[in-house]
């Protein structure tokens, strides 16, 4: 699972996120002035403390939990060998709990946390230069390298870029299953791929239900392909070559055998009468006496 993007993609903040941050800032100001009051208190998901304003929760999180997290990170980075392994195991639960809580409380300093979200989902994130289509070239080369090394049986591409049509066709020629996830309902990639889903279908759970039937169809298709018979001249020649030689030799023996002259006399005798005349009993007796 890999993802490639340039630095601009990670630093860019979408319009919806900017508006959400602007609204949150305005709410914080109104809460501090006492104009509005939250019905439910703000709860810290690390220690469980409750606060009546969001700004107090943010300050508490930065002053206590962020500092503790940074101390753990520095301690792990300075350790070596088995000690480092023990520290990672010791702090793994606390660090995971901190990261889950920080996503809701803290505002990322750069961008809106896209790289962190991808890493949390299990993707290897690669940053490329800001040249045009640098990410496309890097991802295409990575896919081809994986296919060359035969490390995958299915290619799942999250994109609407029609530049990847050639890669999908190459994957299908190499007998890989192809799946595309994108917003374009009738995009060029979905027309080439074996299966295609939109983000709406994934969020609603429709794609997860259809995935079972799609995989079942793939298995049935593979079984039918194994049962199909295809004519291969080389295989047929190797398999039936010995029988053909035997037939040719037997035919040569039949036609090239020695003739002692009796066969020609027999043929003349058989052809002596017309083909429509039947032998009578007297003719049969005369032939026997001869």
mmCIF file of C-alpha atoms in Angstrom:
data_model
loop_
_atom_site.group_PDB
_atom_site.id
_atom_site.type_symbol
_atom_site.label_atom_id
_atom_site.label_comp_id
_atom_site.label_asym_id
_atom_site.label_seq_id
_atom_site.Cartn_x
_atom_site.Cartn_y
_atom_site.Cartn_z
ATOM 1 C CA UNK A 1 0.000 0.000 0.000
ATOM 2 C CA UNK A 2 1.786 3.100 -1.270
ATOM 3 C CA UNK A 3 0.871 6.745 -1.903
ATOM 4 C CA UNK A 4 2.856 9.386 -3.776
ATOM 5 C CA UNK A 5 2.348 13.164 -3.652
ATOM 6 C CA UNK A 6 4.376 16.335 -3.910
ATOM 7 C CA UNK A 7 4.957 18.765 -1.051
ATOM 8 C CA UNK A 8 2.142 21.027 -2.227
ATOM 9 C CA UNK A 9 -0.423 18.241 -1.779
ATOM 10 C CA UNK A 10 0.585 17.746 1.855
ATOM 11 C CA UNK A 11 0.674 21.493 2.641
ATOM 12 C CA UNK A 12 -2.574 22.324 0.821
ATOM 13 C CA UNK A 13 -5.680 22.860 2.945
ATOM 14 C CA UNK A 14 -9.055 22.275 1.220
ATOM 15 C CA UNK A 15 -11.717 24.955 1.329
ATOM 16 C CA UNK A 16 -14.059 22.896 3.507
ATOM 17 C CA UNK A 17 -11.308 22.413 6.119
ATOM 18 C CA UNK A 18 -10.473 26.131 6.102
ATOM 19 C CA UNK A 19 -14.111 27.020 6.719
ATOM 20 C CA UNK A 20 -14.344 24.465 9.511
ATOM 21 C CA UNK A 21 -11.289 25.952 11.226
ATOM 22 C CA UNK A 22 -12.669 29.456 10.849
ATOM 23 C CA UNK A 23 -15.934 28.425 12.494
ATOM 24 C CA UNK A 24 -14.086 26.676 15.327
ATOM 25 C CA UNK A 25 -12.020 29.818 15.978
ATOM 26 C CA UNK A 26 -15.163 31.956 16.115
ATOM 27 C CA UNK A 27 -16.818 29.524 18.533
ATOM 28 C CA UNK A 28 -13.768 29.627 20.797
ATOM 29 C CA UNK A 29 -13.970 33.414 20.956
ATOM 30 C CA UNK A 30 -17.676 33.342 21.808
ATOM 31 C CA UNK A 31 -17.126 30.676 24.488
ATOM 32 C CA UNK A 32 -14.341 32.704 26.109
ATOM 33 C CA UNK A 33 -16.569 35.792 26.253
ATOM 34 C CA UNK A 34 -19.415 33.782 27.740
ATOM 35 C CA UNK A 35 -21.789 34.529 24.878
ATOM 36 C CA UNK A 36 -22.441 30.855 24.229
ATOM 37 C CA UNK A 37 -21.946 27.784 26.350
ATOM 38 C CA UNK A 38 -21.472 24.217 25.212
ATOM 39 C CA UNK A 39 -24.169 21.804 26.361
ATOM 40 C CA UNK A 40 -21.729 18.907 26.800
ATOM 41 C CA UNK A 41 -18.301 19.494 28.355
ATOM 42 C CA UNK A 42 -15.128 18.922 26.333
ATOM 43 C CA UNK A 43 -13.496 15.695 27.492
ATOM 44 C CA UNK A 44 -9.789 14.939 27.166
ATOM 45 C CA UNK A 45 -9.512 11.472 25.594
ATOM 46 C CA UNK A 46 -6.106 10.869 27.188
ATOM 47 C CA UNK A 47 -6.735 11.554 30.871
ATOM 48 C CA UNK A 48 -10.524 12.007 30.959
ATOM 49 C CA UNK A 49 -10.591 15.558 32.413
ATOM 50 C CA UNK A 50 -13.558 17.776 31.519
ATOM 51 C CA UNK A 51 -13.471 21.391 30.319
ATOM 52 C CA UNK A 52 -16.235 23.870 29.580
ATOM 53 C CA UNK A 53 -14.391 25.623 26.751
ATOM 54 C CA UNK A 54 -12.517 24.130 23.822
ATOM 55 C CA UNK A 55 -9.601 26.520 24.221
ATOM 56 C CA UNK A 56 -8.918 25.278 27.769
ATOM 57 C CA UNK A 57 -8.902 21.714 26.479
ATOM 58 C CA UNK A 58 -6.380 22.643 23.772
ATOM 59 C CA UNK A 59 -4.098 24.407 26.277
ATOM 60 C CA UNK A 60 -4.301 21.442 28.660
ATOM 61 C CA UNK A 61 -3.463 19.034 25.861
ATOM 62 C CA UNK A 62 -0.439 21.046 24.704
ATOM 63 C CA UNK A 63 0.977 21.730 28.178
ATOM 64 C CA UNK A 64 0.692 18.182 29.517
ATOM 65 C CA UNK A 65 0.097 15.463 26.959
ATOM 66 C CA UNK A 66 2.065 16.930 24.054
ATOM 67 C CA UNK A 67 5.127 17.400 26.262
ATOM 68 C CA UNK A 68 4.829 13.855 27.635
ATOM 69 C CA UNK A 69 4.546 12.476 24.118
ATOM 70 C CA UNK A 70 7.637 14.380 22.995
ATOM 71 C CA UNK A 71 9.598 13.031 25.962
ATOM 72 C CA UNK A 72 8.653 9.460 25.001
ATOM 73 C CA UNK A 73 9.680 10.045 21.386
ATOM 74 C CA UNK A 74 13.061 11.489 22.427
ATOM 75 C CA UNK A 75 13.633 8.610 24.823
ATOM 76 C CA UNK A 76 12.945 6.021 22.114
ATOM 77 C CA UNK A 77 15.132 7.773 19.537
ATOM 78 C CA UNK A 78 18.088 7.995 21.934
ATOM 79 C CA UNK A 79 17.901 4.305 22.890
ATOM 80 C CA UNK A 80 19.584 1.493 20.939
ATOM 81 C CA UNK A 81 19.252 -2.255 20.572
ATOM 82 C CA UNK A 82 17.058 -4.258 22.934
ATOM 83 C CA UNK A 83 16.396 -1.225 25.152
ATOM 84 C CA UNK A 84 14.775 0.565 22.231
ATOM 85 C CA UNK A 85 12.588 -2.445 21.483
ATOM 86 C CA UNK A 86 11.445 -2.568 25.105
ATOM 87 C CA UNK A 87 10.635 1.147 25.144
ATOM 88 C CA UNK A 88 8.597 0.876 21.950
ATOM 89 C CA UNK A 89 6.579 -1.959 23.450
ATOM 90 C CA UNK A 90 6.179 -0.082 26.730
ATOM 91 C CA UNK A 91 4.936 3.180 25.193
ATOM 92 C CA UNK A 92 3.070 1.857 22.137
ATOM 93 C CA UNK A 93 -0.397 1.962 23.757
ATOM 94 C CA UNK A 94 0.103 5.441 25.226
ATOM 95 C CA UNK A 95 1.472 6.850 21.975
ATOM 96 C CA UNK A 96 -1.403 5.391 19.976
ATOM 97 C CA UNK A 97 -3.899 6.842 22.436
ATOM 98 C CA UNK A 98 -2.215 10.248 22.176
ATOM 99 C CA UNK A 99 -2.290 10.234 18.362
ATOM 100 C CA UNK A 100 -5.988 9.360 18.250
ATOM 101 C CA UNK A 101 -6.807 12.190 20.639
ATOM 102 C CA UNK A 102 -4.494 14.716 18.991
ATOM 103 C CA UNK A 103 -6.278 14.418 15.639
ATOM 104 C CA UNK A 104 -9.425 15.907 17.168
ATOM 105 C CA UNK A 105 -7.829 18.484 19.463
ATOM 106 C CA UNK A 106 -4.744 19.890 17.765
ATOM 107 C CA UNK A 107 -4.623 21.695 14.436
ATOM 108 C CA UNK A 108 -1.792 20.460 12.171
ATOM 109 C CA UNK A 109 0.923 23.047 11.660
ATOM 110 C CA UNK A 110 1.234 22.162 7.960
ATOM 111 C CA UNK A 111 -1.690 21.180 5.764
ATOM 112 C CA UNK A 112 -4.522 19.226 7.313
ATOM 113 C CA UNK A 113 -2.733 16.031 8.354
ATOM 114 C CA UNK A 114 -3.069 14.099 5.081
ATOM 115 C CA UNK A 115 0.316 12.382 5.365
ATOM 116 C CA UNK A 116 -0.341 11.329 8.977
ATOM 117 C CA UNK A 117 -3.768 9.951 8.077
ATOM 118 C CA UNK A 118 -2.311 7.915 5.222
ATOM 119 C CA UNK A 119 0.423 6.514 7.452
ATOM 120 C CA UNK A 120 -2.127 5.694 10.149
ATOM 121 C CA UNK A 121 -4.121 3.757 7.537
ATOM 122 C CA UNK A 122 -1.054 1.641 6.758
ATOM 123 C CA UNK A 123 0.235 3.358 3.599
ATOM 124 C CA UNK A 124 3.855 3.988 2.788
ATOM 125 C CA UNK A 125 3.943 7.690 1.844
ATOM 126 C CA UNK A 126 6.464 8.958 -0.684
ATOM 127 C CA UNK A 127 7.119 12.646 -1.276
ATOM 128 C CA UNK A 128 8.214 13.609 -4.797
ATOM 129 C CA UNK A 129 9.342 16.855 -6.394
ATOM 130 C CA UNK A 130 6.889 19.575 -7.418
ATOM 131 C CA UNK A 131 7.400 18.935 -11.120
ATOM 132 C CA UNK A 132 4.248 18.252 -13.171
ATOM 133 C CA UNK A 133 3.092 14.617 -12.990
ATOM 134 C CA UNK A 134 6.064 13.618 -10.820
ATOM 135 C CA UNK A 135 3.753 11.657 -8.504
ATOM 136 C CA UNK A 136 2.132 9.888 -11.487
ATOM 137 C CA UNK A 137 5.512 8.785 -12.842
ATOM 138 C CA UNK A 138 6.660 7.555 -9.417
ATOM 139 C CA UNK A 139 3.471 5.567 -8.831
ATOM 140 C CA UNK A 140 3.530 4.094 -12.353
ATOM 141 C CA UNK A 141 7.145 2.950 -11.933
ATOM 142 C CA UNK A 142 6.312 1.430 -8.556
ATOM 143 C CA UNK A 143 3.378 -0.533 -10.011
ATOM 144 C CA UNK A 144 5.462 -1.853 -12.900
ATOM 145 C CA UNK A 145 8.224 -2.884 -10.494
ATOM 146 C CA UNK A 146 5.717 -4.791 -8.339
ATOM 147 C CA UNK A 147 4.322 -6.556 -11.425
ATOM 148 C CA UNK A 148 7.802 -7.471 -12.660
ATOM 149 C CA UNK A 149 8.648 -9.044 -9.311
ATOM 150 C CA UNK A 150 5.225 -10.772 -9.167
ATOM 151 C CA UNK A 151 4.506 -9.483 -5.672
ATOM 152 C CA UNK A 152 0.768 -8.959 -6.181
ATOM 153 C CA UNK A 153 -2.230 -10.679 -7.751
ATOM 154 C CA UNK A 154 -4.580 -7.682 -7.618
ATOM 155 C CA UNK A 155 -3.991 -3.988 -8.389
ATOM 156 C CA UNK A 156 -6.208 -1.465 -6.586
ATOM 157 C CA UNK A 157 -5.799 2.098 -7.855
ATOM 158 C CA UNK A 158 -7.302 5.114 -6.060
ATOM 159 C CA UNK A 159 -7.384 7.729 -8.798
ATOM 160 C CA UNK A 160 -9.434 9.311 -11.575
ATOM 161 C CA UNK A 161 -6.401 10.137 -13.723
ATOM 162 C CA UNK A 162 -6.770 8.649 -17.208
ATOM 163 C CA UNK A 163 -2.972 8.532 -17.550
ATOM 164 C CA UNK A 164 -3.039 5.212 -15.657
ATOM 165 C CA UNK A 165 -5.086 3.439 -18.354
ATOM 166 C CA UNK A 166 -1.940 1.949 -19.867
ATOM 167 C CA UNK A 167 -0.834 0.561 -16.508
ATOM 168 C CA UNK A 168 -4.234 -1.066 -15.941
ATOM 169 C CA UNK A 169 -4.153 -2.673 -19.400
ATOM 170 C CA UNK A 170 -0.644 -3.957 -18.721
ATOM 171 C CA UNK A 171 -1.810 -5.422 -15.402
ATOM 172 C CA UNK A 172 -4.707 -7.229 -17.089
ATOM 173 C CA UNK A 173 -2.344 -8.649 -19.735
ATOM 174 C CA UNK A 174 -0.287 -10.063 -16.862
ATOM 175 C CA UNK A 175 -3.441 -11.717 -15.449
ATOM 176 C CA UNK A 176 -3.776 -9.345 -12.464
ATOM 177 C CA UNK A 177 -7.200 -8.364 -11.143
ATOM 178 C CA UNK A 178 -7.782 -4.596 -11.275
ATOM 179 C CA UNK A 179 -9.969 -2.419 -9.032
ATOM 180 C CA UNK A 180 -10.427 1.365 -9.295
ATOM 181 C CA UNK A 181 -11.741 3.744 -6.631
ATOM 182 C CA UNK A 182 -12.697 7.237 -7.801
ATOM 183 C CA UNK A 183 -15.447 9.823 -8.016
ATOM 184 C CA UNK A 184 -15.892 9.653 -11.806
ATOM 185 C CA UNK A 185 -18.854 7.325 -12.420
ATOM 186 C CA UNK A 186 -17.958 6.542 -16.034
ATOM 187 C CA UNK A 187 -14.280 7.348 -16.073
ATOM 188 C CA UNK A 188 -11.698 5.851 -18.403
ATOM 189 C CA UNK A 189 -10.128 3.845 -15.576
ATOM 190 C CA UNK A 190 -13.386 2.200 -14.502
ATOM 191 C CA UNK A 191 -14.127 1.161 -18.086
ATOM 192 C CA UNK A 192 -10.824 -0.728 -18.239
ATOM 193 C CA UNK A 193 -10.755 -2.164 -14.691
ATOM 194 C CA UNK A 194 -12.442 -5.390 -13.609
ATOM 195 C CA UNK A 195 -14.328 -3.566 -10.839
ATOM 196 C CA UNK A 196 -14.877 0.071 -9.890
ATOM 197 C CA UNK A 197 -16.288 1.833 -6.820
ATOM 198 C CA UNK A 198 -16.949 5.431 -5.836
ATOM 199 C CA UNK A 199 -16.114 7.006 -2.484
ATOM 200 C CA UNK A 200 -19.841 7.275 -1.737
ATOM 201 C CA UNK A 201 -20.245 3.505 -2.176
ATOM 202 C CA UNK A 202 -17.293 2.893 0.132
ATOM 203 C CA UNK A 203 -18.584 5.215 2.857
ATOM 204 C CA UNK A 204 -22.059 3.652 2.728
ATOM 205 C CA UNK A 205 -20.636 0.123 2.912
ATOM 206 C CA UNK A 206 -21.989 -0.850 -0.506
ATOM 207 C CA UNK A 207 -18.541 -1.583 -1.888
ATOM 208 C CA UNK A 208 -17.765 -3.954 0.998
ATOM 209 C CA UNK A 209 -20.916 -5.974 0.269
ATOM 210 C CA UNK A 210 -20.301 -6.098 -3.480
ATOM 211 C CA UNK A 211 -16.659 -7.100 -2.995
ATOM 212 C CA UNK A 212 -17.726 -10.593 -1.911
ATOM 213 C CA UNK A 213 -19.680 -11.220 -5.128
ATOM 214 C CA UNK A 214 -16.922 -9.686 -7.265
ATOM 215 C CA UNK A 215 -14.289 -12.008 -5.780
ATOM 216 C CA UNK A 216 -16.660 -14.961 -6.272
ATOM 217 C CA UNK A 217 -17.054 -14.119 -9.955
ATOM 218 C CA UNK A 218 -13.269 -13.919 -10.312
ATOM 219 C CA UNK A 219 -12.861 -17.380 -8.786
ATOM 220 C CA UNK A 220 -15.541 -18.843 -11.076
ATOM 221 C CA UNK A 221 -13.861 -17.253 -14.080
ATOM 222 C CA UNK A 222 -10.493 -18.729 -13.118
ATOM 223 C CA UNK A 223 -12.036 -22.196 -12.807
ATOM 224 C CA UNK A 224 -13.693 -21.901 -16.225
ATOM 225 C CA UNK A 225 -10.418 -20.793 -17.793
ATOM 226 C CA UNK A 226 -8.717 -23.899 -16.438
ATOM 227 C CA UNK A 227 -11.448 -26.076 -17.944
ATOM 228 C CA UNK A 228 -11.296 -24.440 -21.378
ATOM 229 C CA UNK A 229 -9.526 -26.355 -24.171
ATOM 230 C CA UNK A 230 -7.319 -24.369 -26.505
ATOM 231 C CA UNK A 231 -5.587 -25.731 -29.577
ATOM 232 C CA UNK A 232 -1.805 -25.563 -29.377
ATOM 233 C CA UNK A 233 -0.069 -26.980 -32.475
ATOM 234 C CA UNK A 234 3.192 -27.668 -30.682
ATOM 235 C CA UNK A 235 1.529 -29.575 -27.852
ATOM 236 C CA UNK A 236 -0.676 -31.524 -30.243
ATOM 237 C CA UNK A 237 2.301 -32.444 -32.406
ATOM 238 C CA UNK A 238 4.285 -33.704 -29.418
ATOM 239 C CA UNK A 239 1.344 -35.640 -28.016
ATOM 240 C CA UNK A 240 0.113 -37.253 -31.247
ATOM 241 C CA UNK A 241 3.381 -37.333 -33.218
ATOM 242 C CA UNK A 242 4.148 -41.002 -32.510
ATOM 243 C CA UNK A 243 0.653 -42.151 -33.544
ATOM 244 C CA UNK A 244 0.857 -40.232 -36.832
ATOM 245 C CA UNK A 245 4.165 -41.887 -37.680
ATOM 246 C CA UNK A 246 2.677 -45.300 -36.954
ATOM 247 C CA UNK A 247 -0.295 -44.612 -39.225
ATOM 248 C CA UNK A 248 1.972 -43.465 -42.060
ATOM 249 C CA UNK A 249 4.111 -46.601 -41.769
ATOM 250 C CA UNK A 250 1.045 -48.842 -41.826
ATOM 251 C CA UNK A 251 -0.259 -47.060 -44.926
ATOM 252 C CA UNK A 252 3.120 -47.515 -46.650
ATOM 253 C CA UNK A 253 3.036 -51.195 -45.833
ATOM 254 C CA UNK A 254 -0.442 -51.551 -47.310
ATOM 255 C CA UNK A 255 0.346 -49.882 -50.613
ATOM 256 C CA UNK A 256 4.007 -50.785 -51.061
ATOM 257 C CA UNK A 257 3.698 -54.526 -50.312
ATOM 258 C CA UNK A 258 4.789 -57.150 -52.895
ATOM 259 C CA UNK A 259 2.189 -58.429 -55.407
ATOM 260 C CA UNK A 260 2.262 -62.071 -56.536
ATOM 261 C CA UNK A 261 -0.290 -61.605 -59.340
ATOM 262 C CA UNK A 262 -3.199 -63.402 -57.644
ATOM 263 C CA UNK A 263 -4.811 -60.180 -56.596
ATOM 264 C CA UNK A 264 -5.085 -58.877 -60.184
ATOM 265 C CA UNK A 265 -6.723 -62.158 -61.320
ATOM 266 C CA UNK A 266 -9.169 -61.928 -58.454
ATOM 267 C CA UNK A 267 -10.036 -58.349 -59.402
ATOM 268 C CA UNK A 268 -10.648 -59.380 -63.029
ATOM 269 C CA UNK A 269 -12.872 -62.171 -61.877
ATOM 270 C CA UNK A 270 -14.850 -59.887 -59.664
ATOM 271 C CA UNK A 271 -15.241 -57.296 -62.442
ATOM 272 C CA UNK A 272 -16.164 -59.834 -65.161
ATOM 273 C CA UNK A 273 -19.921 -59.179 -64.861
ATOM 274 C CA UNK A 274 -21.953 -56.038 -64.703
ATOM 275 C CA UNK A 275 -22.394 -54.517 -61.312
ATOM 276 C CA UNK A 276 -26.174 -54.873 -61.395
ATOM 277 C CA UNK A 277 -26.158 -58.591 -62.268
ATOM 278 C CA UNK A 278 -26.478 -60.944 -59.334
ATOM 279 C CA UNK A 279 -24.872 -64.373 -59.254
ATOM 280 C CA UNK A 280 -27.285 -67.274 -59.621
ATOM 281 C CA UNK A 281 -26.864 -70.633 -57.912
ATOM 282 C CA UNK A 282 -25.468 -72.190 -61.103
ATOM 283 C CA UNK A 283 -22.883 -69.439 -61.466
ATOM 284 C CA UNK A 284 -21.832 -69.899 -57.848
ATOM 285 C CA UNK A 285 -21.393 -73.686 -58.385
ATOM 286 C CA UNK A 286 -19.350 -73.136 -61.543
ATOM 287 C CA UNK A 287 -17.096 -70.663 -59.750
ATOM 288 C CA UNK A 288 -16.531 -73.220 -56.992
ATOM 289 C CA UNK A 289 -15.620 -75.956 -59.508
ATOM 290 C CA UNK A 290 -13.111 -73.657 -61.167
#
